[in-house]
Amino acid sequence: MHTLHMGSSMVSRNLFILHLTVIVWGFTGILGNLISISATHLVWYRVLIAFMSLAIYFFCKRQSFAVSRKDFINFFLTGGLVGLHWVLFFESINVSTVSVTLVCISSITLFTAIIEPLFYKRRTSKMEVLVGLFIIIGIYLIFKFESQYISGIILGLLAALAAALFGTINSKLIKKNGATIISFYEMLGAWVWISIFMAASGGFGHDGMTLLGNDLLYLLLLGTVCTSGAYVAAVSVMKEISPFRVALASNMEPIYGILLAWLFFGQKEVMSIGFYAGAIIILTAVFIYPIVRLQVEKRKLNNRFTSH
């Protein structure tokens, strides 16, 4: 009985940590809006801080981060997609609002439903197509009623596409490597690719690199707490919590983010009824999908057992 109680309290503690982590992820958009520098420079600083904090983490843990050449190349190239995702994400916030960007980011589910079968050479699920259709209806409503934010919506959708790509790639990489190792090298890759872009476009000599006011504090929070710290916390709770429950909690990110945006920016984040109708359709589809998928998988498993 004591062991059962201990196990239950451990799960409860990890669920609390998980939801705290998702709130921290939702806070990313707020910090992006508060930092005065451009999206590219912001991500350059962010991934550099995240990479350095993960290097300190490995040093303190006295943990090896050696990988094969093939794995390093895979991580390094995938890091380019991670960097692209964040540049698009923060640029979307700059030209629209936190709420618009976060709802567009929810379309990761739609893009993953299209991309994943290509990577794993399997047929597209009818259920995933149906969820995708609901997300398209939601996006259409947002486009229709928030036409002044078309640039931000397009950038947000492209950010979601980049996230779906590196998320699908990471689902393969995670089978052979630890999440912290992957994150460490992908942060390095993101930083190098963005540095190459900035060197080619003259970004290093740009006044946009100059940090003003509280920029340094916000960047430190973004790079440590919201990036490397949140990532390590999310991985650690999976020892006690199923991937399904983690995925379900992660779907709260846009909701937490929108609520935080209202709290911090007030009237600027108030949208039309059409926006909220579209947002509700998208978030409902994203929420219901893992629940329905779990029920379908359970039914298939039960049918398999009863047929034998």
PDB file of C-alpha atoms in Angstrom:
ATOM      1  CA  MET A   1       0.000   0.000   0.000  1.00  0.00           C
ATOM      2  CA  HIS A   2       2.889   2.362   0.925  1.00  0.00           C
ATOM      3  CA  THR A   3       4.610   1.630  -2.417  1.00  0.00           C
ATOM      4  CA  LEU A   4       1.340   2.316  -4.280  1.00  0.00           C
ATOM      5  CA  HIS A   5       0.977   5.651  -2.460  1.00  0.00           C
ATOM      6  CA  MET A   6       4.608   6.543  -3.265  1.00  0.00           C
ATOM      7  CA  GLY A   7       4.053   5.680  -6.935  1.00  0.00           C
ATOM      8  CA  SER A   8       0.867   7.773  -7.073  1.00  0.00           C
ATOM      9  CA  SER A   9       2.532  10.810  -5.462  1.00  0.00           C
ATOM     10  CA  MET A  10       5.485  10.465  -7.888  1.00  0.00           C
ATOM     11  CA  VAL A  11       3.109  10.523 -10.881  1.00  0.00           C
ATOM     12  CA  SER A  12       1.242  13.527  -9.397  1.00  0.00           C
ATOM     13  CA  ARG A  13       4.522  15.386  -8.878  1.00  0.00           C
ATOM     14  CA  ASN A  14       5.632  14.624 -12.446  1.00  0.00           C
ATOM     15  CA  LEU A  15       2.244  15.715 -13.842  1.00  0.00           C
ATOM     16  CA  PHE A  16       2.675  19.018 -12.003  1.00  0.00           C
ATOM     17  CA  ILE A  17       6.205  19.390 -13.454  1.00  0.00           C
ATOM     18  CA  LEU A  18       4.879  18.519 -16.928  1.00  0.00           C
ATOM     19  CA  HIS A  19       2.126  21.175 -16.843  1.00  0.00           C
ATOM     20  CA  LEU A  20       4.605  23.700 -15.432  1.00  0.00           C
ATOM     21  CA  THR A  21       6.896  22.875 -18.385  1.00  0.00           C
ATOM     22  CA  VAL A  22       4.039  23.385 -20.876  1.00  0.00           C
ATOM     23  CA  ILE A  23       3.243  26.771 -19.250  1.00  0.00           C
ATOM     24  CA  VAL A  24       6.942  27.672 -19.641  1.00  0.00           C
ATOM     25  CA  TRP A  25       6.720  26.733 -23.364  1.00  0.00           C
ATOM     26  CA  GLY A  26       3.629  28.932 -23.642  1.00  0.00           C
ATOM     27  CA  PHE A  27       5.660  31.776 -22.102  1.00  0.00           C
ATOM     28  CA  THR A  28       8.134  31.594 -25.017  1.00  0.00           C
ATOM     29  CA  GLY A  29       5.889  33.746 -27.227  1.00  0.00           C
ATOM     30  CA  ILE A  30       5.559  36.375 -24.474  1.00  0.00           C
ATOM     31  CA  LEU A  31       9.350  36.695 -24.155  1.00  0.00           C
ATOM     32  CA  GLY A  32       9.667  36.833 -27.954  1.00  0.00           C
ATOM     33  CA  ASN A  33       7.281  39.779 -27.998  1.00  0.00           C
ATOM     34  CA  LEU A  34       9.133  41.566 -25.169  1.00  0.00           C
ATOM     35  CA  ILE A  35      12.625  41.246 -26.715  1.00  0.00           C
ATOM     36  CA  SER A  36      13.402  44.220 -28.975  1.00  0.00           C
ATOM     37  CA  ILE A  37      15.827  42.609 -31.486  1.00  0.00           C
ATOM     38  CA  SER A  38      14.868  40.952 -34.811  1.00  0.00           C
ATOM     39  CA  ALA A  39      13.660  37.339 -35.005  1.00  0.00           C
ATOM     40  CA  THR A  40      16.940  36.067 -36.548  1.00  0.00           C
ATOM     41  CA  HIS A  41      19.138  37.752 -33.929  1.00  0.00           C
ATOM     42  CA  LEU A  42      16.802  36.612 -31.151  1.00  0.00           C
ATOM     43  CA  VAL A  43      17.074  32.951 -32.230  1.00  0.00           C
ATOM     44  CA  TRP A  44      20.857  33.287 -32.675  1.00  0.00           C
ATOM     45  CA  TYR A  45      21.186  34.363 -29.031  1.00  0.00           C
ATOM     46  CA  ARG A  46      18.586  31.824 -27.872  1.00  0.00           C
ATOM     47  CA  VAL A  47      20.230  28.735 -29.381  1.00  0.00           C
ATOM     48  CA  LEU A  48      23.706  29.889 -28.279  1.00  0.00           C
ATOM     49  CA  ILE A  49      22.501  30.237 -24.661  1.00  0.00           C
ATOM     50  CA  ALA A  50      20.626  26.898 -24.874  1.00  0.00           C
ATOM     51  CA  PHE A  51      23.695  25.117 -26.306  1.00  0.00           C
ATOM     52  CA  MET A  52      25.987  26.572 -23.614  1.00  0.00           C
ATOM     53  CA  SER A  53      23.557  25.716 -20.793  1.00  0.00           C
ATOM     54  CA  LEU A  54      23.295  22.109 -22.064  1.00  0.00           C
ATOM     55  CA  ALA A  55      27.133  21.952 -22.230  1.00  0.00           C
ATOM     56  CA  ILE A  56      27.205  23.036 -18.560  1.00  0.00           C
ATOM     57  CA  TYR A  57      24.552  20.378 -17.796  1.00  0.00           C
ATOM     58  CA  PHE A  58      26.767  17.635 -19.341  1.00  0.00           C
ATOM     59  CA  PHE A  59      29.815  18.951 -17.467  1.00  0.00           C
ATOM     60  CA  CYS A  60      27.998  18.996 -14.096  1.00  0.00           C
ATOM     61  CA  LYS A  61      26.576  15.496 -14.693  1.00  0.00           C
ATOM     62  CA  ARG A  62      30.018  14.326 -15.912  1.00  0.00           C
ATOM     63  CA  GLN A  63      28.153  12.743 -18.801  1.00  0.00           C
ATOM     64  CA  SER A  64      29.718  11.947 -22.169  1.00  0.00           C
ATOM     65  CA  PHE A  65      28.194  13.567 -25.252  1.00  0.00           C
ATOM     66  CA  ALA A  66      30.233  11.628 -27.813  1.00  0.00           C
ATOM     67  CA  VAL A  67      28.289  10.456 -30.890  1.00  0.00           C
ATOM     68  CA  SER A  68      29.121   8.801 -34.212  1.00  0.00           C
ATOM     69  CA  ARG A  69      29.905  10.936 -37.269  1.00  0.00           C
ATOM     70  CA  LYS A  70      26.646   9.858 -38.942  1.00  0.00           C
ATOM     71  CA  ASP A  71      24.562  10.833 -35.891  1.00  0.00           C
ATOM     72  CA  PHE A  72      26.389  14.161 -35.594  1.00  0.00           C
ATOM     73  CA  ILE A  73      25.600  15.007 -39.250  1.00  0.00           C
ATOM     74  CA  ASN A  74      21.927  14.046 -38.728  1.00  0.00           C
ATOM     75  CA  PHE A  75      21.650  16.206 -35.584  1.00  0.00           C
ATOM     76  CA  PHE A  76      23.548  19.092 -37.181  1.00  0.00           C
ATOM     77  CA  LEU A  77      21.332  19.167 -40.284  1.00  0.00           C
ATOM     78  CA  THR A  78      18.136  18.793 -38.233  1.00  0.00           C
ATOM     79  CA  GLY A  79      19.335  21.733 -36.121  1.00  0.00           C
ATOM     80  CA  GLY A  80      18.964  23.882 -39.255  1.00  0.00           C
ATOM     81  CA  LEU A  81      15.227  23.054 -39.310  1.00  0.00           C
ATOM     82  CA  VAL A  82      14.951  23.836 -35.580  1.00  0.00           C
ATOM     83  CA  GLY A  83      16.579  27.225 -36.135  1.00  0.00           C
ATOM     84  CA  LEU A  84      14.321  27.932 -39.149  1.00  0.00           C
ATOM     85  CA  HIS A  85      11.223  27.005 -37.088  1.00  0.00           C
ATOM     86  CA  TRP A  86      12.092  29.480 -34.334  1.00  0.00           C
ATOM     87  CA  VAL A  87      13.000  32.312 -36.734  1.00  0.00           C
ATOM     88  CA  LEU A  88       9.628  31.876 -38.484  1.00  0.00           C
ATOM     89  CA  PHE A  89       7.840  31.575 -35.105  1.00  0.00           C
ATOM     90  CA  PHE A  90       9.224  34.834 -33.691  1.00  0.00           C
ATOM     91  CA  GLU A  91       8.867  36.689 -37.007  1.00  0.00           C
ATOM     92  CA  SER A  92       5.201  35.612 -37.065  1.00  0.00           C
ATOM     93  CA  ILE A  93       4.757  37.142 -33.587  1.00  0.00           C
ATOM     94  CA  ASN A  94       6.491  40.349 -34.746  1.00  0.00           C
ATOM     95  CA  VAL A  95       4.121  40.858 -37.696  1.00  0.00           C
ATOM     96  CA  SER A  96       0.919  39.598 -36.000  1.00  0.00           C
ATOM     97  CA  THR A  97       0.218  38.670 -32.352  1.00  0.00           C
ATOM     98  CA  VAL A  98       1.170  35.908 -29.897  1.00  0.00           C
ATOM     99  CA  SER A  99      -2.370  34.448 -30.092  1.00  0.00           C
ATOM    100  CA  VAL A 100      -2.406  34.251 -33.915  1.00  0.00           C
ATOM    101  CA  THR A 101       1.039  32.590 -33.981  1.00  0.00           C
ATOM    102  CA  LEU A 102       0.228  30.022 -31.273  1.00  0.00           C
ATOM    103  CA  VAL A 103      -3.000  28.925 -32.980  1.00  0.00           C
ATOM    104  CA  CYS A 104      -1.135  28.543 -36.311  1.00  0.00           C
ATOM    105  CA  ILE A 105       1.525  26.466 -34.522  1.00  0.00           C
ATOM    106  CA  SER A 106      -1.267  24.042 -33.525  1.00  0.00           C
ATOM    107  CA  SER A 107      -1.370  22.958 -37.195  1.00  0.00           C
ATOM    108  CA  ILE A 108       1.760  20.865 -36.473  1.00  0.00           C
ATOM    109  CA  THR A 109      -0.727  17.970 -36.072  1.00  0.00           C
ATOM    110  CA  LEU A 110      -1.959  18.488 -39.655  1.00  0.00           C
ATOM    111  CA  PHE A 111       1.537  18.654 -41.165  1.00  0.00           C
ATOM    112  CA  THR A 112       2.735  15.657 -39.119  1.00  0.00           C
ATOM    113  CA  ALA A 113      -0.257  13.630 -40.398  1.00  0.00           C
ATOM    114  CA  ILE A 114       0.963  14.327 -43.961  1.00  0.00           C
ATOM    115  CA  ILE A 115       4.732  13.985 -43.385  1.00  0.00           C
ATOM    116  CA  GLU A 116       4.942  11.016 -40.962  1.00  0.00           C
ATOM    117  CA  PRO A 117       3.524   8.388 -43.392  1.00  0.00           C
ATOM    118  CA  LEU A 118       6.130   9.464 -45.991  1.00  0.00           C
ATOM    119  CA  PHE A 119       8.980   8.963 -43.496  1.00  0.00           C
ATOM    120  CA  TYR A 120       7.677   5.654 -42.138  1.00  0.00           C
ATOM    121  CA  LYS A 121       6.393   4.393 -45.523  1.00  0.00           C
ATOM    122  CA  ARG A 122       2.876   3.701 -44.242  1.00  0.00           C
ATOM    123  CA  ARG A 123      -0.602   4.598 -45.436  1.00  0.00           C
ATOM    124  CA  THR A 124      -2.142   7.865 -44.269  1.00  0.00           C
ATOM    125  CA  SER A 125      -4.707   7.312 -41.510  1.00  0.00           C
ATOM    126  CA  LYS A 126      -8.309   8.306 -42.360  1.00  0.00           C
ATOM    127  CA  MET A 127      -8.641   9.676 -38.833  1.00  0.00           C
ATOM    128  CA  GLU A 128      -5.565  11.911 -39.330  1.00  0.00           C
ATOM    129  CA  VAL A 129      -7.009  13.178 -42.634  1.00  0.00           C
ATOM    130  CA  LEU A 130     -10.290  14.030 -40.840  1.00  0.00           C
ATOM    131  CA  VAL A 131      -8.420  15.912 -38.097  1.00  0.00           C
ATOM    132  CA  GLY A 132      -6.466  17.690 -40.827  1.00  0.00           C
ATOM    133  CA  LEU A 133      -9.696  18.816 -42.519  1.00  0.00           C
ATOM    134  CA  PHE A 134     -10.996  20.328 -39.258  1.00  0.00           C
ATOM    135  CA  ILE A 135      -7.685  22.176 -38.807  1.00  0.00           C
ATOM    136  CA  ILE A 136      -7.922  23.523 -42.400  1.00  0.00           C
ATOM    137  CA  ILE A 137     -11.487  24.813 -41.660  1.00  0.00           C
ATOM    138  CA  GLY A 138     -10.169  26.519 -38.497  1.00  0.00           C
ATOM    139  CA  ILE A 139      -7.245  28.100 -40.383  1.00  0.00           C
ATOM    140  CA  TYR A 140      -9.643  29.280 -43.142  1.00  0.00           C
ATOM    141  CA  LEU A 141     -11.813  31.058 -40.532  1.00  0.00           C
ATOM    142  CA  ILE A 142      -8.757  32.770 -39.035  1.00  0.00           C
ATOM    143  CA  PHE A 143      -7.574  33.858 -42.526  1.00  0.00           C
ATOM    144  CA  LYS A 144     -11.059  35.214 -43.299  1.00  0.00           C
ATOM    145  CA  PHE A 145     -11.593  37.207 -40.115  1.00  0.00           C
ATOM    146  CA  GLU A 146      -7.994  38.274 -39.355  1.00  0.00           C
ATOM    147  CA  SER A 147      -6.910  39.300 -42.893  1.00  0.00           C
ATOM    148  CA  GLN A 148      -4.660  42.063 -41.474  1.00  0.00           C
ATOM    149  CA  TYR A 149      -2.415  39.301 -40.080  1.00  0.00           C
ATOM    150  CA  ILE A 150      -2.041  37.246 -43.299  1.00  0.00           C
ATOM    151  CA  SER A 151       1.800  37.553 -43.221  1.00  0.00           C
ATOM    152  CA  GLY A 152       1.882  36.374 -39.602  1.00  0.00           C
ATOM    153  CA  ILE A 153      -0.506  33.475 -40.337  1.00  0.00           C
ATOM    154  CA  ILE A 154       1.629  32.289 -43.301  1.00  0.00           C
ATOM    155  CA  LEU A 155       4.846  32.542 -41.245  1.00  0.00           C
ATOM    156  CA  GLY A 156       3.147  30.696 -38.354  1.00  0.00           C
ATOM    157  CA  LEU A 157       2.029  27.885 -40.676  1.00  0.00           C
ATOM    158  CA  LEU A 158       5.545  27.625 -42.176  1.00  0.00           C
ATOM    159  CA  ALA A 159       6.937  27.470 -38.607  1.00  0.00           C
ATOM    160  CA  ALA A 160       4.506  24.598 -37.898  1.00  0.00           C
ATOM    161  CA  LEU A 161       5.649  22.811 -41.081  1.00  0.00           C
ATOM    162  CA  ALA A 162       9.317  23.115 -40.018  1.00  0.00           C
ATOM    163  CA  ALA A 163       8.399  21.803 -36.527  1.00  0.00           C
ATOM    164  CA  ALA A 164       6.521  18.834 -38.038  1.00  0.00           C
ATOM    165  CA  LEU A 165       9.581  18.015 -40.167  1.00  0.00           C
ATOM    166  CA  PHE A 166      12.145  18.097 -37.352  1.00  0.00           C
ATOM    167  CA  GLY A 167       9.684  16.429 -34.962  1.00  0.00           C
ATOM    168  CA  THR A 168       9.223  13.503 -37.352  1.00  0.00           C
ATOM    169  CA  ILE A 169      12.985  13.244 -37.919  1.00  0.00           C
ATOM    170  CA  ASN A 170      13.581  13.309 -34.135  1.00  0.00           C
ATOM    171  CA  SER A 171      11.036  10.498 -33.658  1.00  0.00           C
ATOM    172  CA  LYS A 172      13.486   8.342 -35.629  1.00  0.00           C
ATOM    173  CA  LEU A 173      16.670   9.738 -34.030  1.00  0.00           C
ATOM    174  CA  ILE A 174      15.325   9.236 -30.461  1.00  0.00           C
ATOM    175  CA  LYS A 175      15.271   5.451 -30.989  1.00  0.00           C
ATOM    176  CA  LYS A 176      19.081   5.364 -30.878  1.00  0.00           C
ATOM    177  CA  ASN A 177      20.033   8.480 -28.886  1.00  0.00           C
ATOM    178  CA  GLY A 178      19.079  10.349 -25.718  1.00  0.00           C
ATOM    179  CA  ALA A 179      16.883  13.458 -25.948  1.00  0.00           C
ATOM    180  CA  THR A 180      19.478  15.667 -24.208  1.00  0.00           C
ATOM    181  CA  ILE A 181      22.228  14.580 -26.638  1.00  0.00           C
ATOM    182  CA  ILE A 182      19.938  15.277 -29.616  1.00  0.00           C
ATOM    183  CA  SER A 183      18.971  18.672 -28.190  1.00  0.00           C
ATOM    184  CA  PHE A 184      22.639  19.576 -27.487  1.00  0.00           C
ATOM    185  CA  TYR A 185      23.799  18.980 -31.065  1.00  0.00           C
ATOM    186  CA  GLU A 186      20.639  20.398 -32.652  1.00  0.00           C
ATOM    187  CA  MET A 187      21.109  23.653 -30.702  1.00  0.00           C
ATOM    188  CA  LEU A 188      24.709  23.742 -31.967  1.00  0.00           C
ATOM    189  CA  GLY A 189      23.516  23.038 -35.533  1.00  0.00           C
ATOM    190  CA  ALA A 190      20.823  25.750 -35.309  1.00  0.00           C
ATOM    191  CA  TRP A 191      23.388  28.277 -34.064  1.00  0.00           C
ATOM    192  CA  VAL A 192      25.934  27.462 -36.821  1.00  0.00           C
ATOM    193  CA  TRP A 193      23.318  27.577 -39.636  1.00  0.00           C
ATOM    194  CA  ILE A 194      21.908  30.901 -38.398  1.00  0.00           C
ATOM    195  CA  SER A 195      25.482  32.244 -38.025  1.00  0.00           C
ATOM    196  CA  ILE A 196      26.202  31.297 -41.681  1.00  0.00           C
ATOM    197  CA  PHE A 197      22.994  33.065 -42.791  1.00  0.00           C
ATOM    198  CA  MET A 198      23.848  36.157 -40.734  1.00  0.00           C
ATOM    199  CA  ALA A 199      27.435  36.233 -42.085  1.00  0.00           C
ATOM    200  CA  ALA A 200      26.123  35.996 -45.682  1.00  0.00           C
ATOM    201  CA  SER A 201      23.463  38.695 -45.160  1.00  0.00           C
ATOM    202  CA  GLY A 202      25.598  41.099 -43.109  1.00  0.00           C
ATOM    203  CA  GLY A 203      23.588  40.413 -39.968  1.00  0.00           C
ATOM    204  CA  PHE A 204      26.579  40.489 -37.608  1.00  0.00           C
ATOM    205  CA  GLY A 205      27.324  44.125 -38.363  1.00  0.00           C
ATOM    206  CA  HIS A 206      23.671  45.073 -37.994  1.00  0.00           C
ATOM    207  CA  ASP A 207      22.499  47.375 -35.201  1.00  0.00           C
ATOM    208  CA  GLY A 208      19.750  44.799 -34.532  1.00  0.00           C
ATOM    209  CA  MET A 209      22.224  42.713 -32.495  1.00  0.00           C
ATOM    210  CA  THR A 210      22.448  45.402 -29.817  1.00  0.00           C
ATOM    211  CA  LEU A 211      20.541  44.389 -26.694  1.00  0.00           C
ATOM    212  CA  LEU A 212      18.404  47.059 -25.069  1.00  0.00           C
ATOM    213  CA  GLY A 213      16.756  47.368 -21.639  1.00  0.00           C
ATOM    214  CA  ASN A 214      15.851  43.930 -20.257  1.00  0.00           C
ATOM    215  CA  ASP A 215      16.697  42.034 -23.491  1.00  0.00           C
ATOM    216  CA  LEU A 216      19.617  40.138 -21.909  1.00  0.00           C
ATOM    217  CA  LEU A 217      17.483  39.012 -18.939  1.00  0.00           C
ATOM    218  CA  TYR A 218      14.657  37.869 -21.248  1.00  0.00           C
ATOM    219  CA  LEU A 219      17.131  36.042 -23.519  1.00  0.00           C
ATOM    220  CA  LEU A 220      18.709  34.238 -20.561  1.00  0.00           C
ATOM    221  CA  LEU A 221      15.220  33.137 -19.435  1.00  0.00           C
ATOM    222  CA  LEU A 222      14.369  32.077 -22.997  1.00  0.00           C
ATOM    223  CA  GLY A 223      17.604  30.123 -23.567  1.00  0.00           C
ATOM    224  CA  THR A 224      17.829  28.398 -20.182  1.00  0.00           C
ATOM    225  CA  VAL A 225      14.384  28.051 -18.555  1.00  0.00           C
ATOM    226  CA  CYS A 226      12.211  27.980 -21.730  1.00  0.00           C
ATOM    227  CA  THR A 227      14.580  25.948 -23.933  1.00  0.00           C
ATOM    228  CA  SER A 228      17.204  23.675 -22.369  1.00  0.00           C
ATOM    229  CA  GLY A 229      15.642  23.500 -18.858  1.00  0.00           C
ATOM    230  CA  ALA A 230      12.110  22.825 -20.116  1.00  0.00           C
ATOM    231  CA  TYR A 231      13.413  20.197 -22.547  1.00  0.00           C
ATOM    232  CA  VAL A 232      15.317  18.276 -19.845  1.00  0.00           C
ATOM    233  CA  ALA A 233      12.277  18.484 -17.498  1.00  0.00           C
ATOM    234  CA  ALA A 234       9.919  17.191 -20.219  1.00  0.00           C
ATOM    235  CA  VAL A 235      12.194  14.212 -20.890  1.00  0.00           C
ATOM    236  CA  SER A 236      12.677  13.391 -17.181  1.00  0.00           C
ATOM    237  CA  VAL A 237       8.912  13.172 -16.443  1.00  0.00           C
ATOM    238  CA  MET A 238       8.503  10.518 -19.161  1.00  0.00           C
ATOM    239  CA  LYS A 239      10.067   8.009 -16.745  1.00  0.00           C
ATOM    240  CA  GLU A 240       6.750   8.004 -14.829  1.00  0.00           C
ATOM    241  CA  ILE A 241       4.218   9.406 -17.344  1.00  0.00           C
ATOM    242  CA  SER A 242       3.151   7.783 -20.607  1.00  0.00           C
ATOM    243  CA  PRO A 243       3.946   9.516 -23.941  1.00  0.00           C
ATOM    244  CA  PHE A 244       0.152   9.823 -24.482  1.00  0.00           C
ATOM    245  CA  ARG A 245      -0.328  11.897 -21.324  1.00  0.00           C
ATOM    246  CA  VAL A 246       2.704  14.016 -22.249  1.00  0.00           C
ATOM    247  CA  ALA A 247       1.241  14.649 -25.740  1.00  0.00           C
ATOM    248  CA  LEU A 248      -2.161  15.523 -24.254  1.00  0.00           C
ATOM    249  CA  ALA A 249      -0.605  18.014 -21.801  1.00  0.00           C
ATOM    250  CA  SER A 250       1.505  19.529 -24.620  1.00  0.00           C
ATOM    251  CA  ASN A 251      -1.725  20.413 -26.458  1.00  0.00           C
ATOM    252  CA  MET A 252      -2.372  22.923 -23.657  1.00  0.00           C
ATOM    253  CA  GLU A 253       0.557  25.091 -24.849  1.00  0.00           C
ATOM    254  CA  PRO A 254      -1.488  27.345 -27.210  1.00  0.00           C
ATOM    255  CA  ILE A 255      -4.181  27.786 -24.522  1.00  0.00           C
ATOM    256  CA  TYR A 256      -1.666  28.666 -21.792  1.00  0.00           C
ATOM    257  CA  GLY A 257       0.148  30.944 -24.273  1.00  0.00           C
ATOM    258  CA  ILE A 258      -3.024  32.797 -25.326  1.00  0.00           C
ATOM    259  CA  LEU A 259      -4.092  33.268 -21.677  1.00  0.00           C
ATOM    260  CA  LEU A 260      -0.614  34.593 -20.804  1.00  0.00           C
ATOM    261  CA  ALA A 261      -0.743  36.912 -23.842  1.00  0.00           C
ATOM    262  CA  TRP A 262      -4.076  38.343 -22.629  1.00  0.00           C
ATOM    263  CA  LEU A 263      -2.531  38.824 -19.187  1.00  0.00           C
ATOM    264  CA  PHE A 264       0.605  40.601 -20.459  1.00  0.00           C
ATOM    265  CA  PHE A 265      -0.613  42.484 -23.545  1.00  0.00           C
ATOM    266  CA  GLY A 266      -4.359  42.925 -22.912  1.00  0.00           C
ATOM    267  CA  GLN A 267      -6.253  44.679 -25.708  1.00  0.00           C
ATOM    268  CA  LYS A 268      -3.602  43.925 -28.367  1.00  0.00           C
ATOM    269  CA  GLU A 269      -4.404  40.217 -28.040  1.00  0.00           C
ATOM    270  CA  VAL A 270      -8.197  40.590 -28.308  1.00  0.00           C
ATOM    271  CA  MET A 271      -9.356  39.078 -31.625  1.00  0.00           C
ATOM    272  CA  SER A 272     -12.574  38.789 -33.639  1.00  0.00           C
ATOM    273  CA  ILE A 273     -15.269  36.160 -32.993  1.00  0.00           C
ATOM    274  CA  GLY A 274     -14.191  34.479 -36.254  1.00  0.00           C
ATOM    275  CA  PHE A 275     -10.657  34.041 -34.892  1.00  0.00           C
ATOM    276  CA  TYR A 276     -11.919  32.377 -31.704  1.00  0.00           C
ATOM    277  CA  ALA A 277     -14.302  30.139 -33.706  1.00  0.00           C
ATOM    278  CA  GLY A 278     -11.364  28.995 -35.863  1.00  0.00           C
ATOM    279  CA  ALA A 279      -9.112  28.602 -32.811  1.00  0.00           C
ATOM    280  CA  ILE A 280     -11.720  26.473 -30.989  1.00  0.00           C
ATOM    281  CA  ILE A 281     -12.118  24.193 -34.065  1.00  0.00           C
ATOM    282  CA  ILE A 282      -8.315  23.741 -34.362  1.00  0.00           C
ATOM    283  CA  LEU A 283      -7.693  23.184 -30.630  1.00  0.00           C
ATOM    284  CA  THR A 284     -10.677  20.804 -30.303  1.00  0.00           C
ATOM    285  CA  ALA A 285      -9.360  18.733 -33.238  1.00  0.00           C
ATOM    286  CA  VAL A 286      -5.849  18.692 -31.748  1.00  0.00           C
ATOM    287  CA  PHE A 287      -7.203  17.672 -28.308  1.00  0.00           C
ATOM    288  CA  ILE A 288      -9.642  14.998 -29.473  1.00  0.00           C
ATOM    289  CA  TYR A 289      -7.177  13.371 -31.907  1.00  0.00           C
ATOM    290  CA  PRO A 290      -4.890  11.623 -29.320  1.00  0.00           C
ATOM    291  CA  ILE A 291      -7.918  10.485 -27.278  1.00  0.00           C
ATOM    292  CA  VAL A 292      -9.684   8.958 -30.310  1.00  0.00           C
ATOM    293  CA  ARG A 293      -6.398   7.463 -31.535  1.00  0.00           C
ATOM    294  CA  LEU A 294      -5.846   5.751 -28.167  1.00  0.00           C
ATOM    295  CA  GLN A 295      -9.386   4.302 -28.232  1.00  0.00           C
ATOM    296  CA  VAL A 296      -8.894   3.012 -31.805  1.00  0.00           C
ATOM    297  CA  GLU A 297      -5.573   1.383 -30.867  1.00  0.00           C
ATOM    298  CA  LYS A 298      -7.177  -0.232 -27.778  1.00  0.00           C
ATOM    299  CA  ARG A 299     -10.021  -1.603 -29.931  1.00  0.00           C
ATOM    300  CA  LYS A 300      -7.555  -3.023 -32.461  1.00  0.00           C
ATOM    301  CA  LEU A 301      -5.574  -4.652 -29.641  1.00  0.00           C
ATOM    302  CA  ASN A 302      -8.724  -6.162 -28.113  1.00  0.00           C
ATOM    303  CA  ASN A 303      -9.851  -7.488 -31.519  1.00  0.00           C
ATOM    304  CA  ARG A 304      -6.431  -9.066 -32.031  1.00  0.00           C
ATOM    305  CA  PHE A 305      -6.665 -10.872 -28.665  1.00  0.00           C
ATOM    306  CA  THR A 306     -10.256 -12.034 -29.172  1.00  0.00           C
ATOM    307  CA  SER A 307      -9.465 -13.316 -32.697  1.00  0.00           C
ATOM    308  CA  HIS A 308      -6.790 -15.564 -31.183  1.00  0.00           C
TER     309      HIS A 308
END
